[in-house]
Coordinates of C-alpha atoms and ligand atoms in Angstrom, one line a residue:
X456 CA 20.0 46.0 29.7
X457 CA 17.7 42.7 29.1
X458 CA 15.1 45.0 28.2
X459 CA 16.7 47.5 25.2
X460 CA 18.1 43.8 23.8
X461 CA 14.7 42.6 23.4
X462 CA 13.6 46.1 22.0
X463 CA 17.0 46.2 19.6
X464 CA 16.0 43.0 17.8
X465 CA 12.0 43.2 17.1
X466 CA 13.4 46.6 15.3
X467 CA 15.6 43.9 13.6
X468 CA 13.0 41.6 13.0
X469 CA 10.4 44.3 12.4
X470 CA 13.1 45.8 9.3
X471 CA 13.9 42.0 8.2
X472 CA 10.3 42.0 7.7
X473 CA 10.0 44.9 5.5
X474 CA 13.0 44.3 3.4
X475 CA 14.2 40.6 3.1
X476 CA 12.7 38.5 0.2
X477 CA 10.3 35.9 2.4
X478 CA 11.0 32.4 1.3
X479 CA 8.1 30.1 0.1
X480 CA 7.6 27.1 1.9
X481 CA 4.0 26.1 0.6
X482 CA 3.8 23.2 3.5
X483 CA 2.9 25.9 5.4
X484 CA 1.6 28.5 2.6
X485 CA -0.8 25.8 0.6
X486 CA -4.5 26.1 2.5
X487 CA -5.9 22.8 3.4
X488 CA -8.4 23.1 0.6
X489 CA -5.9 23.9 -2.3
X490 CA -3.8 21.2 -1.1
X491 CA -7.0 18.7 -1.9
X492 CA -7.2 20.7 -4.8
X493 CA -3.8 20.0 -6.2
X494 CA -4.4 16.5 -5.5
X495 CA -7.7 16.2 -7.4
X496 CA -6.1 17.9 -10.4
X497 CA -3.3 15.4 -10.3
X498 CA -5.6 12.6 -10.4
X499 CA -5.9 13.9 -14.2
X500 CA -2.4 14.7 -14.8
X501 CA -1.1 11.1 -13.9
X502 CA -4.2 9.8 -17.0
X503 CA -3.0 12.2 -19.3
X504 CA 0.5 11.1 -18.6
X505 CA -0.6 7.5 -19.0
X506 CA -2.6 8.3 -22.3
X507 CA 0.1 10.7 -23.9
X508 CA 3.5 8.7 -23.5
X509 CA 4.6 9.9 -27.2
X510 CA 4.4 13.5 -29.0
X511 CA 2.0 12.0 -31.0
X512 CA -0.2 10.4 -28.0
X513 CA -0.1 13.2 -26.1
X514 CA -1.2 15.4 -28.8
X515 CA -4.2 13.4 -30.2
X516 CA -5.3 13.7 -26.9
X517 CA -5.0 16.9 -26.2
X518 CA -7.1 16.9 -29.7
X519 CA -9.6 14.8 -27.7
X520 CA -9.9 17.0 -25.0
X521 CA -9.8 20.2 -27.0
X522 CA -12.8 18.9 -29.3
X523 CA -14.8 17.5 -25.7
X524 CA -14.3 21.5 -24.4
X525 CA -16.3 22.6 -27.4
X526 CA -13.0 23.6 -29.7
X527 CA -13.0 23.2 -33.5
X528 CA -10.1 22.9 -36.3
X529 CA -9.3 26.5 -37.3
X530 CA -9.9 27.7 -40.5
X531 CA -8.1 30.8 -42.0
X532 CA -10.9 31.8 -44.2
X533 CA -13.9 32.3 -41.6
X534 CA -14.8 34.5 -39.2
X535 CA -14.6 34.5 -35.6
X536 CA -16.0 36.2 -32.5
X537 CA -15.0 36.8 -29.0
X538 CA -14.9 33.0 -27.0
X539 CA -14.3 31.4 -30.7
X540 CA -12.6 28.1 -29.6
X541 CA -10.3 26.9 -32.2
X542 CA -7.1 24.4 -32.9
X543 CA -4.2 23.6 -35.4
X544 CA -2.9 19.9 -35.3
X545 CA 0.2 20.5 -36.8
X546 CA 1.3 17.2 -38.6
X547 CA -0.4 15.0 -35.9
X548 CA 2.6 15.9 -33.2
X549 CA 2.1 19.8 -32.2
X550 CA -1.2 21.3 -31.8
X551 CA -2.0 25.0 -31.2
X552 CA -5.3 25.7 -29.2
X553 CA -7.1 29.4 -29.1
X554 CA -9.5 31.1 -27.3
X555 CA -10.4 34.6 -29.2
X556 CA -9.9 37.5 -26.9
X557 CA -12.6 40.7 -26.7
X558 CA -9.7 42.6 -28.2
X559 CA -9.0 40.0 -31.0
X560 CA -5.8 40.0 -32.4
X561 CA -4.8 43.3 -32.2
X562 CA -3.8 43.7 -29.2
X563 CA -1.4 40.4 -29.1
X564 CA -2.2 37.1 -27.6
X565 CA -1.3 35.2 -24.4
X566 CA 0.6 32.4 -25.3
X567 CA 1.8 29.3 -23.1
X568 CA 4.1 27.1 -24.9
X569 CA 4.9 23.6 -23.4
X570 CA 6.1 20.9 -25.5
X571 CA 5.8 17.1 -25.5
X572 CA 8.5 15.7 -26.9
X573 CA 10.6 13.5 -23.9
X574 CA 14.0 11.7 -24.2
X575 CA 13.3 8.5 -25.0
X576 CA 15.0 5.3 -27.1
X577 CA 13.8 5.4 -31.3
X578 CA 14.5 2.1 -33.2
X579 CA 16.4 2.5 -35.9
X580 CA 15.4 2.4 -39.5
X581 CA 16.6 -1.3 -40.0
X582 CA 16.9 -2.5 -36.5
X583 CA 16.0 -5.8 -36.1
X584 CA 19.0 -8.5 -36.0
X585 CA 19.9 -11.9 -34.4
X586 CA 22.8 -13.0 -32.3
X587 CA 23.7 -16.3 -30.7
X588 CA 19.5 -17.2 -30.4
X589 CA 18.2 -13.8 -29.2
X590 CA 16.4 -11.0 -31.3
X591 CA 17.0 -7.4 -30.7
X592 CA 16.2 -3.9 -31.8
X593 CA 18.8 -1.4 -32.5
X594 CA 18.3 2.0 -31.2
X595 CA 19.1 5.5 -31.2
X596 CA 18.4 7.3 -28.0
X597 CA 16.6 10.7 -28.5
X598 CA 17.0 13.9 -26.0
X599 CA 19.6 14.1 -23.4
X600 CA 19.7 10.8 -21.5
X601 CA 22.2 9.2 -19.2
X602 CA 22.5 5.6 -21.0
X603 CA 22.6 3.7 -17.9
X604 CA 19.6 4.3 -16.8
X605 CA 18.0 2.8 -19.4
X606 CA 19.2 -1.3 -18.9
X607 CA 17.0 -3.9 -16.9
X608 CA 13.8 -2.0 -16.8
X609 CA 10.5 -3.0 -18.7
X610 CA 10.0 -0.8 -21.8
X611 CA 6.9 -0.6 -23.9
X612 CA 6.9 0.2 -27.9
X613 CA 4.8 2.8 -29.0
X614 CA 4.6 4.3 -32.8
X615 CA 3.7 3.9 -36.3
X616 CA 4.6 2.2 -39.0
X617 CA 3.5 3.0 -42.6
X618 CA 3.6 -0.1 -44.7
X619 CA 5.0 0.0 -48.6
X620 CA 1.1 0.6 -49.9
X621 CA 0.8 3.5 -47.4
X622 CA -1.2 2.0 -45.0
X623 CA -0.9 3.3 -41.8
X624 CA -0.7 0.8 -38.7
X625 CA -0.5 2.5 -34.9
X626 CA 1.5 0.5 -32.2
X627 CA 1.2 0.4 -28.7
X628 CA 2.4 -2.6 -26.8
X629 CA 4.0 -3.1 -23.2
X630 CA 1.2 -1.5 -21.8
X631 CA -1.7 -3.6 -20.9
X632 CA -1.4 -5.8 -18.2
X633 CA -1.0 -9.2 -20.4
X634 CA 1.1 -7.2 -22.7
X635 CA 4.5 -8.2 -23.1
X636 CA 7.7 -6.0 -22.1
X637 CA 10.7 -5.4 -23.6
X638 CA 14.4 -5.2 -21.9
X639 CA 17.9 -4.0 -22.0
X640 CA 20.3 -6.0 -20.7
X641 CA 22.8 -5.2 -18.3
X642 CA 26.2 -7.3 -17.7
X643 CA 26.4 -9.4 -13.7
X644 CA 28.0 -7.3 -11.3
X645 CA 30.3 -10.6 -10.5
X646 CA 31.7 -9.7 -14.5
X647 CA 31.3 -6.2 -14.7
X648 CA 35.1 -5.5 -13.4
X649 CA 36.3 -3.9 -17.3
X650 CA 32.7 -2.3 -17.5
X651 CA 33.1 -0.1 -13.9
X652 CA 36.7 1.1 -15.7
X653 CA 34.5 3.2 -18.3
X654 CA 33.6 6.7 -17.4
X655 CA 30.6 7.1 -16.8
X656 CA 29.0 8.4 -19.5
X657 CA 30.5 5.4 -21.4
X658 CA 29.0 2.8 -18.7
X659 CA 26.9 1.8 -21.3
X660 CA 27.1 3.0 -24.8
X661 CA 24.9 4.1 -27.4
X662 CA 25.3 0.7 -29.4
X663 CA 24.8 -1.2 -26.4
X664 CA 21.1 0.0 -25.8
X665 CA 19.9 -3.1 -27.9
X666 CA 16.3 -4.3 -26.7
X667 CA 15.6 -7.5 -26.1
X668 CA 12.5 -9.0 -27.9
X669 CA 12.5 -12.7 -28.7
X670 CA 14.6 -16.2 -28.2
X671 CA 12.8 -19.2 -29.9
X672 CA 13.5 -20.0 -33.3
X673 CA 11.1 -20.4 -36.0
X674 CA 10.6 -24.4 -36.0
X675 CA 12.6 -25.2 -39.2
X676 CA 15.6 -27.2 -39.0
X677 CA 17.4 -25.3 -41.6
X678 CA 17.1 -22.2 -41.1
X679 CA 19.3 -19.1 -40.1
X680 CA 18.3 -16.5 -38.3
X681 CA 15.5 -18.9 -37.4
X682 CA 14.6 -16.7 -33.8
X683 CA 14.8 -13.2 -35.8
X684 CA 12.0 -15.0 -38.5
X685 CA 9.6 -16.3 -35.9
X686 CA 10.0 -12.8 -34.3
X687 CA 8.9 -11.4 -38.2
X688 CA 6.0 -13.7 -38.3
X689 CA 4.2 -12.4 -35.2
X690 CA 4.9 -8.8 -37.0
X691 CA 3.6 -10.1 -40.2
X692 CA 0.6 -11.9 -38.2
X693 CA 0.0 -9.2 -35.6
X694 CA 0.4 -5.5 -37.7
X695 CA 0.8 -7.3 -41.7
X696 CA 4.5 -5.4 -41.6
X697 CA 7.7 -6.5 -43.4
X698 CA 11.3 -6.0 -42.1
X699 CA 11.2 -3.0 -44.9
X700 CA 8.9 -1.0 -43.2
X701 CA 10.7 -0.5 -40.7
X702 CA 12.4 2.4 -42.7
X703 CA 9.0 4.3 -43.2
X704 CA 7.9 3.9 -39.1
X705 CA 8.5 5.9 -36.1
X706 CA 8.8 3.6 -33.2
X707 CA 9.4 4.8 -29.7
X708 CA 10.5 2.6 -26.5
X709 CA 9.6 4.4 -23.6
X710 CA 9.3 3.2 -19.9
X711 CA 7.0 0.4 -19.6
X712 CA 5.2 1.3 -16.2
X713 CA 2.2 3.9 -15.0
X714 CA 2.2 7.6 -13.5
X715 CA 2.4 6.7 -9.6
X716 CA 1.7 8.9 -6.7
X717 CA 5.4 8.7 -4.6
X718 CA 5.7 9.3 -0.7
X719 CA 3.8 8.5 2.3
X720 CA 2.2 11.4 2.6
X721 CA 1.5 11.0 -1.3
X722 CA 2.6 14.5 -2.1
X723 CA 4.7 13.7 -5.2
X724 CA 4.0 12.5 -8.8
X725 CA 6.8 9.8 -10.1
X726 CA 6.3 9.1 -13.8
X727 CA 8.4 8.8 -17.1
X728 CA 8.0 12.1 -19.7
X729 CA 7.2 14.7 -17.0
X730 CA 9.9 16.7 -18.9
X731 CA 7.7 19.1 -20.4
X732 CA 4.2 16.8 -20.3
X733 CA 3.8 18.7 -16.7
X734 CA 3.5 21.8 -18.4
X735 CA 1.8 20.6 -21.1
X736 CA -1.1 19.3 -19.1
X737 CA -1.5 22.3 -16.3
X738 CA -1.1 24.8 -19.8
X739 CA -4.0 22.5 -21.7
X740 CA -5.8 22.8 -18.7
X741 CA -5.7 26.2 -18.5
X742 CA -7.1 27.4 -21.9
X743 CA -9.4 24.3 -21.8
X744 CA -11.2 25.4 -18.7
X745 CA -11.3 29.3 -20.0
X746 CA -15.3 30.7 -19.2
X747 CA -16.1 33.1 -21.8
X748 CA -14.2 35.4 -23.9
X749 CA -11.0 36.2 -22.1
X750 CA -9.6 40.1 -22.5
X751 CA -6.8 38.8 -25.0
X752 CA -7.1 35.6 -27.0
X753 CA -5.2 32.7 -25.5
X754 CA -3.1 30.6 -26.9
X755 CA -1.3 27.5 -26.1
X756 CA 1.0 25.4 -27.9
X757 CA 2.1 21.7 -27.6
X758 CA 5.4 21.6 -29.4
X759 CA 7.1 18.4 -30.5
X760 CA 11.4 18.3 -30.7
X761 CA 12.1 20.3 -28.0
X762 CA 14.3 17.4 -26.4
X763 CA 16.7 17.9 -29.5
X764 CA 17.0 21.1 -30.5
X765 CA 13.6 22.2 -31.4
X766 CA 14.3 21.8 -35.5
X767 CA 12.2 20.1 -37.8
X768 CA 8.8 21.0 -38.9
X769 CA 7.0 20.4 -35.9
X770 CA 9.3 21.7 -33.1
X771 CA 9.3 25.7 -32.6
X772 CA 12.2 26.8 -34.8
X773 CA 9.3 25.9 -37.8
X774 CA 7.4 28.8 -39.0
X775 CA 4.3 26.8 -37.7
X776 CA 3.4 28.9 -34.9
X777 CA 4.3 32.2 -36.4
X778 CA 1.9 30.9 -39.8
X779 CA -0.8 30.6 -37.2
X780 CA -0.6 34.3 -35.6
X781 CA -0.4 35.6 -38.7
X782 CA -3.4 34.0 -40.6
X783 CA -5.3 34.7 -36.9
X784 CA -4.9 38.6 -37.5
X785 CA -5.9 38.1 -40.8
X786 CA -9.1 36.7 -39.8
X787 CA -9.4 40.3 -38.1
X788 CA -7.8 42.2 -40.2
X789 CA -4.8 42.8 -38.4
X790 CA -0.7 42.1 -39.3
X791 CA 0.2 39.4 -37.6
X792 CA 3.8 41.3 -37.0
X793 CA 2.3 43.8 -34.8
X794 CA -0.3 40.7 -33.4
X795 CA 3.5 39.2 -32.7
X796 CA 4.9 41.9 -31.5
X797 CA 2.1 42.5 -28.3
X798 CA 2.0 39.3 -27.7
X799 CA 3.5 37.8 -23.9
X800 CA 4.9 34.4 -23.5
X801 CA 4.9 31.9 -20.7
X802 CA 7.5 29.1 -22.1
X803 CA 6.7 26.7 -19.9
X804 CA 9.1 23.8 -19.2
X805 CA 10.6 22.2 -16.3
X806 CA 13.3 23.5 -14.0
X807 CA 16.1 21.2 -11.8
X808 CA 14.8 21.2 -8.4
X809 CA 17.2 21.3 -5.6
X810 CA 18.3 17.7 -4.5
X811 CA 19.8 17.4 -1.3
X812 CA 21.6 14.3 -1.9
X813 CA 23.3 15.7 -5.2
X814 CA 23.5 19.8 -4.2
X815 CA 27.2 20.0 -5.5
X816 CA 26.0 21.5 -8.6
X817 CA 23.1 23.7 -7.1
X818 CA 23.6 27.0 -6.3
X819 CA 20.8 27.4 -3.1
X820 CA 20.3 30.9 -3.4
X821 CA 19.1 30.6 -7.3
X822 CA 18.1 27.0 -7.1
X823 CA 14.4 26.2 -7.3
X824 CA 12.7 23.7 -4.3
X825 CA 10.2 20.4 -5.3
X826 CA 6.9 21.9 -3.3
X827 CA 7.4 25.4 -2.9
X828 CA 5.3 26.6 -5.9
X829 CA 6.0 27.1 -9.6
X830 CA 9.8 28.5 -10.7
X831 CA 9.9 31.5 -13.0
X832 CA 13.1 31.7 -14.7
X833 CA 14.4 34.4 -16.1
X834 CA 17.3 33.2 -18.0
X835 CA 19.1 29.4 -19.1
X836 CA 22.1 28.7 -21.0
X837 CA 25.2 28.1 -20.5
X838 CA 28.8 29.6 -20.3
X839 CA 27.7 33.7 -19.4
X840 CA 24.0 32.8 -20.6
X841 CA 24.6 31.7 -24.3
X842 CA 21.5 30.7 -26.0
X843 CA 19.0 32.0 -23.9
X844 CA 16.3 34.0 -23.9
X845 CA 16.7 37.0 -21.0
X846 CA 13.5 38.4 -20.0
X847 CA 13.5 41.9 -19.7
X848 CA 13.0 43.5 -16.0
X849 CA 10.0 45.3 -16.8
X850 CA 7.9 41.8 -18.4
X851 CA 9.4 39.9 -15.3
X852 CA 7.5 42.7 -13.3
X853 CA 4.5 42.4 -15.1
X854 CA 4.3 38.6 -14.5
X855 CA 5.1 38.6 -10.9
X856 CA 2.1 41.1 -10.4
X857 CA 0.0 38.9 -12.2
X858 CA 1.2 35.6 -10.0
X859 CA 0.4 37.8 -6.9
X860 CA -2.9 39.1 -7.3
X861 CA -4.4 35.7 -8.1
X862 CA -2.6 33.8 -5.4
X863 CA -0.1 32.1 -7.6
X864 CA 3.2 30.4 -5.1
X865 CA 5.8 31.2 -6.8
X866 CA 9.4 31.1 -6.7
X867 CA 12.6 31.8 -9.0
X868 CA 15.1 29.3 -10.1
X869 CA 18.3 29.3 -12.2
X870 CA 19.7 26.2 -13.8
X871 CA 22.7 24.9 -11.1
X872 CA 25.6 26.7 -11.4
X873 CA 27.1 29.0 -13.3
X874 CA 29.7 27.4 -15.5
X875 CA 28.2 23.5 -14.2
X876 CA 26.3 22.6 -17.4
X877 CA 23.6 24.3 -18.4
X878 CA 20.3 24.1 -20.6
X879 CA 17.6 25.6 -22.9
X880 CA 14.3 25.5 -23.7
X881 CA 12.2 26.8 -26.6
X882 CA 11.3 30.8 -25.1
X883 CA 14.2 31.7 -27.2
X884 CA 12.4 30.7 -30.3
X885 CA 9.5 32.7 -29.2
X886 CA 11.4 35.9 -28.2
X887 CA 13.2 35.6 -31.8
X888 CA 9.4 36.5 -33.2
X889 CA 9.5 40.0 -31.3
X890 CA 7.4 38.0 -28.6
X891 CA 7.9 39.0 -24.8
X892 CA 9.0 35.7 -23.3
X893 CA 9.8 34.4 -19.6
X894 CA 10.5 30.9 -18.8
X895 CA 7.8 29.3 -16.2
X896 CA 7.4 25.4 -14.9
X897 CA 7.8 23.0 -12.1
X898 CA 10.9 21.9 -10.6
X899 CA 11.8 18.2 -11.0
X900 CA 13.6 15.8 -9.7
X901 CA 15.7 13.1 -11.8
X902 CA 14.7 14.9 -14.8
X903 CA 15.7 13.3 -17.8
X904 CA 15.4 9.6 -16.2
X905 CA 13.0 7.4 -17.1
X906 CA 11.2 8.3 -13.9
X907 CA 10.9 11.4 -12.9
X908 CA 9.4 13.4 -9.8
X909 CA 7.0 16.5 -9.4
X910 CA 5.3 18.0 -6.3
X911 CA 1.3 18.0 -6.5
X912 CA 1.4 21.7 -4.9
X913 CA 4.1 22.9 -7.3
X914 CA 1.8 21.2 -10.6
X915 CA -1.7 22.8 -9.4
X916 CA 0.3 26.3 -8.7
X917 CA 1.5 25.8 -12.4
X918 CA -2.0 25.3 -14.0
X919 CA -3.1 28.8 -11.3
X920 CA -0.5 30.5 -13.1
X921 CA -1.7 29.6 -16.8
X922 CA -5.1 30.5 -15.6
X923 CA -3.8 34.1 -14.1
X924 CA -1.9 34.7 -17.4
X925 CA -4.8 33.9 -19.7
X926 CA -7.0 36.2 -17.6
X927 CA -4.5 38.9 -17.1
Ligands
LIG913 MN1 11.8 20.5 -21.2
LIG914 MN1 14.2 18.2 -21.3

């Protein structure tokens, strides 16, 4: 009896074998030597993440690192060979990067498209005002944030400001170590009793994310606004700015602190902007480290206004991309309609991993896991997928053979619940051009806060998939 038990379940286990999906777990998939790998590699990602805290950081240095890899502006009118290594810079805040394929053009492209945009606080065009001896900056928060997070942690200002004659002037400050921080304040818990009655998406309000950036007065006994001048000195002294232009700059607060690794074990990257710069880094990566000519010509894009919406001339509902296939098949001869429509698309941006201390809204079967590889998504939206992109069984299929031959731990992930939210990202944009496009990225956690968190194993398995794609 004992003996045709034993017998009964290893035909069980043997079928349960055969047929059931087999979970990732890459603690126990990831070999010793990719796992060293992964942390190598993220020695670079947490730099780039440091360098590229803006769409237009981020971009000038992929520029910098595109150039150092031996790739040169495109231009429409010349002529190009297999392993040609060009770039667009579209406007300073998206850039395009290609590698020509042995089948130029014709045959489509590979594309990864990553964008690196992240929510963030913008000053607004006149923001800087006095009240009762302190100086502040009005904002308007950019991208999907939850306000209170923002309050009582040190913020850096980043941007540019273009003064009435033109002249450009570049600002970064909050950064270095003697560099000075800026703050939102938050109201004492001991007098907060009216403020915990607001819902909480109302804990703290759009108007109330003022920053903080001055309290002594200009030493004049007469004068009013006396701390909001001596603040407009310093500008005048430090950057030769006046309070009107302010209307012709972009200025950017962003999280005031550096990429750190997170964990004992260090097996995690915390950081602000990892919401898409993750991708953005393991795709630059990819087509930076191409050897040769690959089969099809690569192509990735850095996109800018993802965060709201992706409109505007530099995010991906812009003709800018689809300008660039089509004066690419041009250079061979080609349409860039049918380049388009044989092309394949990785979008690539971040997924919700599963967090065991908020799973309410998580459905585990579908939910994608911090550590357990990259997260091919087939479809976001919201409310019965509306405005998403759906890739089609038979690309799906193509991808995960691709993913498989070269090693690539990978799992799928849907966006919580059906009916508990939702999101999108730009691979509908893509798909709109005739464009075969699946969503692929790394599961974070806290996404959207000012410090987010990514697994090392799940960042290298990203940048192994870019380089599969480009190859396959
Ligand atoms: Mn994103
Ligand atoms: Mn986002």
């Amino acid at each position: 009896m004992a003996k045709r038990e034993k017998e009964k379940k290893s035909e069980a286990n043997e079928l349960k074998e055969k047929l059931f999906m087999k979970r990732k777990n890459t603690g126990l998939e990831m070999t010793e030597s990719e796992t060293a790998k992964a942390d190598k590699f993220c020695e670079g990602y947490k730099s780039f993440l440091d360098t590229g805290k803006t769409e237009r950081e981020a971009c000038a240095e992929a520029v910098r690192l595109a150039e150092k890899a031996g790739f040169v502006p495109f231009d429409k009118t010349a002529s190009y060979k297999a392993g040609d290594k060009v770039y667009v810079c579209n406007r300073g805040k998206a850039i395009i990067l290609a590698v020509i394929g042995k089948e130029p053009a014709a045959d489509g492209v590979r594309l990864a498209a990553a964008h690196i945009d992240s929510p963030r606080l913008d000053l607004k065009q006149n923001p800087l005002y006095e009240n009762e001896g302190l100086a502040f900056f009005k904002t308007h928060y950019y991208g999907g944030i939850k306000k209170y997070q923002w309050p009582v942690i040190p913020l850096a200002l980043h941007g540019v400001i273009y003064k009435a004659d033109g002249e450009r002037v570049d600002v970064k400050i909050g950064e270095d170590a003697e560099d000075p921080v800026f703050v939102i304040t938050d109201i004492l818990p001991h007098l907060a009793d009216e403020q915990y009655k607001r819902p909480a998406p109302k804990l703290i309000q759009g108007e109330e994310l003022n920053i903080l950036i001055g309290s002594r007065p200009f030493r004049d006994d007469n004068a009013s606004e006396a701390v909001k001048l001596n603040i407009m000195c310093i500008l005048n002294e430090k950057y030769g700015i006046t309070e009107s232009d302010f209307i012709s700059a972009e200025l950017e607060c962003v999280p005031a602190y550096k990429a750190k690794d997170v964990g004992f074990d260090r097996s995690m990257v915390g950081a602000y902007g990892q919401d898409d710069r993750v991708c953005a880094y393991t795709a630059l990566s990819a087509i930076l480290g191409i050897k040769g000519a690959p089969d099809r010509t690569a192509v990735t894009v850095l996109t800018d206004k993802e965060e709201i919406g992706s409109e505007g001339c530099t995010g991906l509902c812009s003709a800018y991309l689809k300008y660039f296939i089509y004066d690419l098949g041009e250079c061979f001869g080609v349409n860039g309609r049918d380049v388009l429509s044989r092309s394949k698309c990785l979008s690539a941006d971040v997924n919700a991993g599963y967090d065991p201390t908020f799973s309410e809204p998580f459905e585990k079967l579908n939910a994608s896991y911090c550590g357990r590889g990259v997260v091919l998504t087939k479809y976001t939206g919201a409310r019965g997928k509306s405005g998403t992109n759906d890739a089609s069984a038979e690309y799906v299929s193509e991808v995960r053979r691709v993913f498989d031959a070269a090693g690539v731990i990978w799992q799928t992930g849907e966006l919580g619940k059906v009916d508990h939210g939702g999101g999108g990202t730009v691979a509908m944009y893509i798909a709109n051009l005739d464009v075969d496009t699946v969503d692929l990225g790394v599961p974070v956690l806290s996404m959207h806060a000012p410090f987010e968190l990514t697994a090392k194993n799940d960042i290298y398995m990203a940048y192994k998939a870019f380089k599969a794609f480009f190859k396959g």
